[in-house]
Coordinates of C-alpha atoms and ligand atoms in Angstrom, one line a residue:
X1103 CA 37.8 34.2 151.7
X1104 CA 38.2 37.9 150.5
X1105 CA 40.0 37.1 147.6
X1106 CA 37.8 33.8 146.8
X1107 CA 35.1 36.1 146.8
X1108 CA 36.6 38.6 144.5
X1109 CA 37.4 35.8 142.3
X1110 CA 33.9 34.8 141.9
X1111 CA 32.9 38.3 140.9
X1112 CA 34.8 38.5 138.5
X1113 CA 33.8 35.7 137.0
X1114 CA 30.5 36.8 137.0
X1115 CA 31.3 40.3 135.5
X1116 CA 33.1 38.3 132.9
X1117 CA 30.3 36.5 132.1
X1118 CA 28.0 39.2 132.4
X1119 CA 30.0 40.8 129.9
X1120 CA 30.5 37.8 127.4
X1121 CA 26.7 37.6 126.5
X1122 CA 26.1 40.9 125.2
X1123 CA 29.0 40.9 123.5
X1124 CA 27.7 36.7 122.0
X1125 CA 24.3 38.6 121.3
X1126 CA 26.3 41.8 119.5
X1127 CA 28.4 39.7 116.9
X1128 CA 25.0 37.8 116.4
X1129 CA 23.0 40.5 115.9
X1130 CA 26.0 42.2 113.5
X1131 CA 26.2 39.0 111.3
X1132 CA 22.4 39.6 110.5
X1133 CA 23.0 43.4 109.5
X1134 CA 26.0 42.4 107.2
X1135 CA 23.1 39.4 105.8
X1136 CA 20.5 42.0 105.5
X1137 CA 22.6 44.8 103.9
X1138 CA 24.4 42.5 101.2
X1139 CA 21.3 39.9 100.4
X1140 CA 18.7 42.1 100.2
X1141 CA 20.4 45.9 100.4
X1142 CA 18.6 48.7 98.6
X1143 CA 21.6 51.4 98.9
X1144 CA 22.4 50.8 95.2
X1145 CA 19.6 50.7 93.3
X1146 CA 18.9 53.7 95.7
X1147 CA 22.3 55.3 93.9
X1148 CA 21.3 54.5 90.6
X1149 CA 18.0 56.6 90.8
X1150 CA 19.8 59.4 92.3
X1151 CA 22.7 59.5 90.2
X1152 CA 21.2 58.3 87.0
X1153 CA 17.4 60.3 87.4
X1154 CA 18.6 63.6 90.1
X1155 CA 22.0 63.6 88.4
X1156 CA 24.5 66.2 89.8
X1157 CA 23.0 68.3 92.5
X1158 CA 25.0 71.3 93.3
X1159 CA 23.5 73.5 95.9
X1160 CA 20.5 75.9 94.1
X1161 CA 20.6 73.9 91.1
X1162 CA 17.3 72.1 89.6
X1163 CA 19.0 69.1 90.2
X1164 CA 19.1 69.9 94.0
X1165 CA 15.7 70.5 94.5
X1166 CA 14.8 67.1 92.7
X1167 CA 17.2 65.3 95.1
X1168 CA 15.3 66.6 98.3
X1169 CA 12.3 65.3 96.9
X1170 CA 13.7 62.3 96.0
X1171 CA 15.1 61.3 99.6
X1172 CA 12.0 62.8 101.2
X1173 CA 9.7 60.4 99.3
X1174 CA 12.0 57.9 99.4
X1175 CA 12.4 57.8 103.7
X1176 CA 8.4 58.1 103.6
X1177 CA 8.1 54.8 101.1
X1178 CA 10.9 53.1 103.7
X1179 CA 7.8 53.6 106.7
X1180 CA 10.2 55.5 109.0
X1181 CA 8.9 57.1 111.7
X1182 CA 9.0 60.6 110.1
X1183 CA 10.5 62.6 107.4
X1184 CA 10.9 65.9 107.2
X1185 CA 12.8 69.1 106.2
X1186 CA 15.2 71.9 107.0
X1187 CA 15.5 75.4 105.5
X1188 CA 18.5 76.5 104.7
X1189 CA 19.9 79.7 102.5
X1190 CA 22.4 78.2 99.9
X1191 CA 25.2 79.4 97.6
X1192 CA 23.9 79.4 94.2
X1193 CA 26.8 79.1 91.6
X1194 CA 26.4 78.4 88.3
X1195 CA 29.0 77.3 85.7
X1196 CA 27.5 78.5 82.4
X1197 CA 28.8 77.8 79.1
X1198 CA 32.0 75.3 79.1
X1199 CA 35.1 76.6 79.5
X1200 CA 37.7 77.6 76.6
X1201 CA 41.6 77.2 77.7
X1202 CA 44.8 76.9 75.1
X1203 CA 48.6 77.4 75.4
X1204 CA 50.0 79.4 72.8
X1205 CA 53.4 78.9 72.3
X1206 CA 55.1 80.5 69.6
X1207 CA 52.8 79.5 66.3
X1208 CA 51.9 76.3 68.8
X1209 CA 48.2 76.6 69.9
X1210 CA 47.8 73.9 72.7
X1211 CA 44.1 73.0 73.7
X1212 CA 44.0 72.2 77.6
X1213 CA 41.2 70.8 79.5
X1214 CA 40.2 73.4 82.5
X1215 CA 37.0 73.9 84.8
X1216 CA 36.2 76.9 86.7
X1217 CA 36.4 76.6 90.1
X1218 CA 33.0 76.5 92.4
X1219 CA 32.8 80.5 93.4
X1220 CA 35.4 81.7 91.0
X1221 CA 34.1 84.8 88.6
X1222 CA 34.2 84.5 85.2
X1223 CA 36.8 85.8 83.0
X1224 CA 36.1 89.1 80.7
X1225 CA 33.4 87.7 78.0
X1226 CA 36.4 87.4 75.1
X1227 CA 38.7 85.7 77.8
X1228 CA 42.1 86.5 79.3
X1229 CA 45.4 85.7 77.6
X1230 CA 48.9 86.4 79.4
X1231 CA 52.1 85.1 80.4
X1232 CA 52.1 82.8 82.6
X1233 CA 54.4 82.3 86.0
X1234 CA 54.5 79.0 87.8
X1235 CA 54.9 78.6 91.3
X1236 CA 54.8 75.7 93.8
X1237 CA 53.2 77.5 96.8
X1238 CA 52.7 81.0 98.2
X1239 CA 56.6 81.2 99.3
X1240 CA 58.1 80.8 96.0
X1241 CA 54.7 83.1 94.5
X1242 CA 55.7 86.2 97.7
X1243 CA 59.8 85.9 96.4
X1244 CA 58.7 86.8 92.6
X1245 CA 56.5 89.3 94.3
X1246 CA 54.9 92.3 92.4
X1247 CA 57.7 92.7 90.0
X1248 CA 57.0 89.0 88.7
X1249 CA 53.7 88.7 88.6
X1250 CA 51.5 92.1 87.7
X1251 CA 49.4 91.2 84.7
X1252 CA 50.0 87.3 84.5
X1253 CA 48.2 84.4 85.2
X1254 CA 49.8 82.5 88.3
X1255 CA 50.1 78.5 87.6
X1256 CA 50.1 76.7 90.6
X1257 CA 51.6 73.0 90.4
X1258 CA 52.3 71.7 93.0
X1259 CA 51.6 67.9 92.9
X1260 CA 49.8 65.8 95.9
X1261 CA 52.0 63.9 97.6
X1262 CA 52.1 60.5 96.1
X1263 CA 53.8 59.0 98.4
X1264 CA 51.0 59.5 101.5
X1265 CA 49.6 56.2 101.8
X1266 CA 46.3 58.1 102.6
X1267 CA 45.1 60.0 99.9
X1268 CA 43.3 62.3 102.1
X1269 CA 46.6 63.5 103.4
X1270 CA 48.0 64.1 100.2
X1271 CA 44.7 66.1 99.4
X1272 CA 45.1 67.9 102.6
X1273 CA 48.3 69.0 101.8
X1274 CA 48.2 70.1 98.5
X1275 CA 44.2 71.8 98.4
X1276 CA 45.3 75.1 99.9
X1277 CA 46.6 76.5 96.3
X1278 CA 43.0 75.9 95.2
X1279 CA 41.0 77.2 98.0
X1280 CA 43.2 80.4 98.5
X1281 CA 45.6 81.0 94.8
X1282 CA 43.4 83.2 93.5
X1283 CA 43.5 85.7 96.7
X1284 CA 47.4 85.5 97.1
X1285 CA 48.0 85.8 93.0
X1286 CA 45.5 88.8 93.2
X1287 CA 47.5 90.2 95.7
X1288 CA 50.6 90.4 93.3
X1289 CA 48.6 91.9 90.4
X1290 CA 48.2 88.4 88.7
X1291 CA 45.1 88.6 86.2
X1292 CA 44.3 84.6 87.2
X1293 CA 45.2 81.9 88.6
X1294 CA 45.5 78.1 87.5
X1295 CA 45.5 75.6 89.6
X1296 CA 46.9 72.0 89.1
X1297 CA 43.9 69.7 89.4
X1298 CA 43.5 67.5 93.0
X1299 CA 45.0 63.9 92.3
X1300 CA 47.4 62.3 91.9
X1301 CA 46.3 60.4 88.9
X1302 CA 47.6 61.7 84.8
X1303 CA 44.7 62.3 82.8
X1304 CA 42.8 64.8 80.7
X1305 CA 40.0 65.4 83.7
X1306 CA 39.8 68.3 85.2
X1307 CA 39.0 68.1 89.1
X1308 CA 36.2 71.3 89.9
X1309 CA 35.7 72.2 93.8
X1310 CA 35.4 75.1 96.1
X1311 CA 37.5 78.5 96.4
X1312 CA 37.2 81.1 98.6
X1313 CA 38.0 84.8 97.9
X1314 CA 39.9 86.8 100.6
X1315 CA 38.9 90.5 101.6
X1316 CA 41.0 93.4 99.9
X1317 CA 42.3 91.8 96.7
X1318 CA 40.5 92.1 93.4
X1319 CA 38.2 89.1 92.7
X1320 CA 40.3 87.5 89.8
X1321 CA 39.0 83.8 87.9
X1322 CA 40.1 81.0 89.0
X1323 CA 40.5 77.5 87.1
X1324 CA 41.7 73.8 87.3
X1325 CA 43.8 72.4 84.9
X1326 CA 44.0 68.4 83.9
X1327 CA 47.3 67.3 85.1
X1328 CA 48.3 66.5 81.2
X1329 CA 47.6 70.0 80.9
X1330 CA 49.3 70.9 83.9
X1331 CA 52.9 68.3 83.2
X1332 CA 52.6 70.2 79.6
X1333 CA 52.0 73.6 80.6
X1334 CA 55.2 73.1 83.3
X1335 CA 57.4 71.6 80.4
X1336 CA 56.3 74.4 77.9
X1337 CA 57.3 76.6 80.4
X1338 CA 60.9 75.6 80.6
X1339 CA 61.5 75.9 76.9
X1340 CA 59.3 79.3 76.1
X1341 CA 59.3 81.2 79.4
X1342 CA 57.5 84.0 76.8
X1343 CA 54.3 81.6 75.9
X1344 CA 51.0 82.8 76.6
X1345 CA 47.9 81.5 78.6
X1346 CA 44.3 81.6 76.9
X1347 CA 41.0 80.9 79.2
X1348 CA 37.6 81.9 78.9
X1349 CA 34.8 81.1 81.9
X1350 CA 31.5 82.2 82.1
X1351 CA 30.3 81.3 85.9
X1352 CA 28.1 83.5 87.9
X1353 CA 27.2 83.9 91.6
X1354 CA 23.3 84.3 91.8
X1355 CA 21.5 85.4 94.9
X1356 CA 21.0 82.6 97.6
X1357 CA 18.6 80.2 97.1
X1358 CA 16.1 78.5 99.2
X1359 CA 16.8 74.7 100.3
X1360 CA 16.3 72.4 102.5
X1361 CA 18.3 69.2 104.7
X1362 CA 16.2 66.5 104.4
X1363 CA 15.8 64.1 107.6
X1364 CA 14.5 60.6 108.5
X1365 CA 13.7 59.2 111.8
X1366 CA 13.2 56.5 113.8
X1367 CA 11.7 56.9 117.5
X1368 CA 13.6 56.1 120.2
X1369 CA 12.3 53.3 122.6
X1370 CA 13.7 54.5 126.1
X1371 CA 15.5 57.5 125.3
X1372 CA 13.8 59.1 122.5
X1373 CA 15.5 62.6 123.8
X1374 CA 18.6 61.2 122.3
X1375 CA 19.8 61.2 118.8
X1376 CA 21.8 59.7 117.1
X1377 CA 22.7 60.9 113.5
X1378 CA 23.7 59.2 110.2
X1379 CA 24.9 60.8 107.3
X1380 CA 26.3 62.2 103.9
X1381 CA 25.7 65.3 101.7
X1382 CA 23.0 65.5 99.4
X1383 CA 24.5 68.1 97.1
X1384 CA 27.6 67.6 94.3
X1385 CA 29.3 69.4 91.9
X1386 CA 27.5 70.0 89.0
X1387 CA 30.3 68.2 86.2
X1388 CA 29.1 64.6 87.0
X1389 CA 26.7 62.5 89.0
X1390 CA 28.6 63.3 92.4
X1391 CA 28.6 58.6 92.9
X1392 CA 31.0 58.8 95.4
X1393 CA 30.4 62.0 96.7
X1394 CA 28.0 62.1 98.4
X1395 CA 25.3 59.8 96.6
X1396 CA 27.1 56.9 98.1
X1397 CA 27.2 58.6 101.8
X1398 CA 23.3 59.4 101.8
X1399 CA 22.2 56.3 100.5
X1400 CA 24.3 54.5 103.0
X1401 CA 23.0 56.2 105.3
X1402 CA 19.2 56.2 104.7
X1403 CA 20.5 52.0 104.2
X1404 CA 21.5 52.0 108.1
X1405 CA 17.7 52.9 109.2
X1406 CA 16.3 50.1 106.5
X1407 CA 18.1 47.6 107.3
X1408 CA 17.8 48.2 111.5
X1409 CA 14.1 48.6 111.1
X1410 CA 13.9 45.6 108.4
X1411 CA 15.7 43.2 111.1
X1412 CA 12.6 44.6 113.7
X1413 CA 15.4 46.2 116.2
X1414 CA 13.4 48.9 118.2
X1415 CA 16.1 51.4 119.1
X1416 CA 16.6 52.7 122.5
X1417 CA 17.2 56.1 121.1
X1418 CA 16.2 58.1 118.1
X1419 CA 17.9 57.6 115.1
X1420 CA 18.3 60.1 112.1
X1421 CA 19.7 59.6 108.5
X1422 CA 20.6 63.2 107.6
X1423 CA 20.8 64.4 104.0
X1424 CA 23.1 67.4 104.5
X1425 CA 22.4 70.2 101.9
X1426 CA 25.5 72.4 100.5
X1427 CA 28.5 70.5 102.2
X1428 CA 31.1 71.4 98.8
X1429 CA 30.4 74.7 99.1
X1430 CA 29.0 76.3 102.0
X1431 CA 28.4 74.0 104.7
X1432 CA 24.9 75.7 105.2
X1433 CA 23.6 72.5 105.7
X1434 CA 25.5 71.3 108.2
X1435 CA 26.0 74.4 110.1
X1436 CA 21.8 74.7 109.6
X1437 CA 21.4 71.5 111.5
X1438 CA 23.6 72.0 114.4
X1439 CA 21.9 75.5 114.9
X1440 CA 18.3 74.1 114.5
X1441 CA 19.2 71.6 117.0
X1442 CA 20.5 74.3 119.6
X1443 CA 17.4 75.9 119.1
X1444 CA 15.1 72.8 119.9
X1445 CA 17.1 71.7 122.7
X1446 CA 18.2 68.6 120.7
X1447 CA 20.8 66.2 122.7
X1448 CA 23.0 64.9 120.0
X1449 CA 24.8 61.7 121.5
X1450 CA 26.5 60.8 118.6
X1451 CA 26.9 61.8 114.7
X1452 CA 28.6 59.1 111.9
X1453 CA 29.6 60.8 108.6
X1454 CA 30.1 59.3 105.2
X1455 CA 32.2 61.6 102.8
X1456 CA 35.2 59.8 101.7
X1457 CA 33.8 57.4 98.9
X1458 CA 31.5 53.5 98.8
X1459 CA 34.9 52.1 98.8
X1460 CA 35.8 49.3 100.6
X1461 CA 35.7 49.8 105.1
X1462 CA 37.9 50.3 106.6
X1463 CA 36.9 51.5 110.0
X1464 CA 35.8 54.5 111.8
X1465 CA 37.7 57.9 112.9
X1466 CA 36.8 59.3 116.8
X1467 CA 36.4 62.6 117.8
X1468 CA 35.2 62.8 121.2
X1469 CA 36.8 62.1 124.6
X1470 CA 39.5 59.7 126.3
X1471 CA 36.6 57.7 127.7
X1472 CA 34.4 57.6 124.6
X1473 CA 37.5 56.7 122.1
X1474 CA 38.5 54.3 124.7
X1475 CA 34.8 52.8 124.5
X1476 CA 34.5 52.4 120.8
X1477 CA 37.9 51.0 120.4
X1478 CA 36.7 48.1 122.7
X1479 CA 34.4 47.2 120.3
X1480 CA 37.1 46.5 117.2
X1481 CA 36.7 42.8 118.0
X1482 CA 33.1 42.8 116.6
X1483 CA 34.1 45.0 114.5
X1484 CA 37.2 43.4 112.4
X1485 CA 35.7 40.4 110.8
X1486 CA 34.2 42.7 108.7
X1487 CA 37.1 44.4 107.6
X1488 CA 37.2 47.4 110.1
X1489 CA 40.6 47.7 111.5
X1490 CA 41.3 50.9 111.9
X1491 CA 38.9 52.6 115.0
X1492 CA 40.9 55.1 116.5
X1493 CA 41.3 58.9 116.6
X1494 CA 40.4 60.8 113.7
X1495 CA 38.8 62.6 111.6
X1496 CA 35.0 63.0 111.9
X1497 CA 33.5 64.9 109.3
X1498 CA 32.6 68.6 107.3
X1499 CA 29.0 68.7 107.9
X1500 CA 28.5 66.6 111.9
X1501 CA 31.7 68.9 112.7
X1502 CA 29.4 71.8 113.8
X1503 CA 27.8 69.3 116.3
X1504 CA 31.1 69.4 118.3
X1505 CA 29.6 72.9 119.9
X1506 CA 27.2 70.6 121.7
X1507 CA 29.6 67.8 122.8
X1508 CA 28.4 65.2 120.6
X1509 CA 31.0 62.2 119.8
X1510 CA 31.8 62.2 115.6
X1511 CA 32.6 59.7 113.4
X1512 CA 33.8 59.5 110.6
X1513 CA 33.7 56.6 108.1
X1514 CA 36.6 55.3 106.9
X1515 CA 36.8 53.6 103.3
X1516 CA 39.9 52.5 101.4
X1517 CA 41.4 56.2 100.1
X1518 CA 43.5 54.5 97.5
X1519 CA 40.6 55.7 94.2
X1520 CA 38.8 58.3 95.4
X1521 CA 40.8 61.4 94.2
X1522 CA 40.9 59.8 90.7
X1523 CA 37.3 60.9 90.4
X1524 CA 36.6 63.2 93.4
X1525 CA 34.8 66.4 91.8
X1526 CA 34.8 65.7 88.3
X1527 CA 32.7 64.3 85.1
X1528 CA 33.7 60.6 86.2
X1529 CA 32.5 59.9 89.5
X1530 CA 29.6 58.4 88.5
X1531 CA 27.9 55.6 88.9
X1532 CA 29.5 52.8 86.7
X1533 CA 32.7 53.9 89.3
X1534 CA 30.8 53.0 92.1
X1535 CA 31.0 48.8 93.4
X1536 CA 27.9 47.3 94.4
X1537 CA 29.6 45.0 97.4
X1538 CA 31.9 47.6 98.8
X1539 CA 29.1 50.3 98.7
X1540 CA 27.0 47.9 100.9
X1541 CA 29.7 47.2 102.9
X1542 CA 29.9 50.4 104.1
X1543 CA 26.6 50.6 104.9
X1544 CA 26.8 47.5 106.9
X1545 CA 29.7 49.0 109.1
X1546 CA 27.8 52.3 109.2
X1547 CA 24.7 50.3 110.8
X1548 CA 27.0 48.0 113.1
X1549 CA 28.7 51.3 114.6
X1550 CA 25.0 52.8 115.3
X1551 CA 23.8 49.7 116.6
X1552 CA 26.5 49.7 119.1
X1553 CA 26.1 53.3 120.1
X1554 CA 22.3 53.1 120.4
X1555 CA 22.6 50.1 122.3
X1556 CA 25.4 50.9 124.9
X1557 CA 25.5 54.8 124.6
X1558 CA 28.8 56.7 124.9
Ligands
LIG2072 ZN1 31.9 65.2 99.7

């Protein structure tokens, strides 16, 4: 009888667990519909890349961008918009930059671009010999001796045989965060760095460095990788040949700014939030398509298309325009402090920084239970594309959220062209695809659906 009984129960469970889980893919299907019949998230990029255009933090371009996504949540009859403050970096690049090889009589132009927070060089330029290295352990074995007065070339290549890009990018991004400071602490006069990508072309790849404490601030430049395969072969025949490069970049006071947020009310938990978002600011060399217009647009895309299909979430849901992610992170650290201070629950935060490429799928950081959760939900999930839901990455700018024990995720788009334009004058919008960008907003709104509706 015991076990009869047992039996029945868990039939019942089953079934009790089979409708919601009928009523989720049904309810999916019409967010994939909305999103790709009637989806605004790229005419959405087209104003923001073609009328803002790039938006790096303090910049002119900023500032139209927050009123741009503030008007535009107010037109889309969310609950509320509003902003942050935040302090902000403010970097400029000034006049383009001047690089050549000389080689003997040879005089080689190279494409370069100063790198976000670098000084400039003396207002004539800086010409010296060069040394190249592959990392700091080769640069700390020529020490002093080998490097006083010369520019340091670092070349080290990504990793092309990483089948995830951002790997390869992970692995090969500390010589342009930190080669100025270690080549300043030889004596080196500055330090080029071998662009991010694995891709051979004439485009230099811009993005943030960092100066250490103690070492002379010395300029700091990218080099195309044509430059960067000639400069290396060069090299090996005229050990003697000089670098030329000329920068003009400045670091201005901070500058006012703002994140901007939209809401939508929560039904039955409104205490609980649940966040959506990208970063509203990009370097200043292009239109910053793929990062991050295509991350905010999705995500202001997840509230329209919820509220367009009449679902009344249970808790509150926010698409966050994150101010200052490339370099600073005021934006995001700004937000996880103003929601300390309000006594904000964060349940959950979803990220878009790695490109509109095609999905993917979603990486977890959170606990056992909560990863466990999520990956129960893969089989609503893969129709669509999503395979891979599992531990991971979250994201720069929900990362600070962690503090407060909210679950991140980060979206997960094909990786295989992203570092081809990441941070320079192509990523615009002609290199963004309509279909895949909506795509990912689709997932985006699928995974908050799920989280509103079952919580973590
Ligand atoms: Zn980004």
């Amino acid at each position: 009888m015991k076990n009869v009984l047992s039996l029945l129960l868990g039939l019942t469970a089953g079934l009790a667990q089979a409708q919601p889980q009928q009523a989720d893919s049904v309810f999916i299907r019409k967010i994939y519909d909305e999103t790709l019949a009637r989806g605004k998230s790229y005419e959405w990029l087209r104003e923001l890349t073609k009328q803002v255009g790039p938006r790096l933090s303090g910049s002119e371009g900023a500032k139209k961008a927050v009123v741009w996504s503030k008007e535009l949540m107010e037109k889309e009859g969310f609950d509320r918009a509003f902003l942050q403050d935040v302090m902000v970096p403010h970097w400029v690049r000034g006049a383009k930059e001047e690089a050549y090889i000389r080689s003997g009589k040879q005089k080689l132009v190279v494409p370069v671009a100063a790198l976000g927070g670098s000084v400039a060089t003396p207002p004539k330029g800086i010409e010296a010999q060069v040394v190249e290295v592959k990392n700091v352990a080769e640069l700390e074995k020529l020490g002093t001796a080998g490097v006083k007065g010369k520019i340091v070339f670092f070349n080290r290549p990504m990793d092309p045989t990483k089948i995830n890009t951002f790997e390869a990018y992970g692995g090969a991004v500390d010589q342009r965060a930190n080669g100025a400071t270690f080549a300043a602490k030889f004596g080196a006069v500055g330090a080029i760095i071998r662009s991010m990508t694995t891709l051979l072309d004439d485009v230099p790849h811009t993005g943030s460095m960092r100066y250490g404490t103690g070492v002379p601030l010395i300029p700091t430049a990218a080099i195309s990788t044509n430059g960067a395969e000639k400069l290396s072969s060069l090299l090996k025949e005229n050990p003697a040949l000089t670098f030329f490069f000329k920068q003009n970049c400045e670091s201005l006071p901070d500058a006012p700014s703002h994140n901007v947020v939209g809401e939508i009310k929560g039904t039955e938990k409104p205490d609980e939030i649940i966040v959506v978002g990208g970063h509203l600011d990009s370097w200043d060399l292009a239109e910053g398509a793929h990062d991050d217009g295509a991350g905010c647009v999705q995500s202001i895309e997840v509230l329209r298309v919820l509220k367009a299909l009449g679902y009344k979430p249970k808790r509150t849901l926010r698409a966050v325009m994150f101010m200052n992610e490339e370099n600073g992170l005021r934006g995001g650290i700004g937000y996880a402090d103003y929601a300390k201070k309000n006594n904000e629950k964060h349940l959950a935060a979803v990220e878009s920084d790695n490109g509109g490429f095609t999905p993917r799928g979603f990486g977890i950081v959170g606990t056992a239970g909560q990863k466990k959760q999520v990956m129960g939900w893969k089989e609503l999930l893969a129709p669509y594309g999503l395979q891979e839901i599992g531990p991971g990455g979250g994201g720069a700018d929900i990362g600070p959220l962690a503090q407060q024990g909210t679950a991140l995720f980060g979206f997960k788009p094909d990786s295989q062209r992203y570092f081809d334009i990441h941070h320079t004058a192509v990523d615009r919008f002609e290199a963004v695809n309509k279909r895949e960008l909506e795509l990912g907003a689709a997932s985006m709104a699928a995974l908050v659906y799920l989280l509103d509706k079952y919580g973590l």
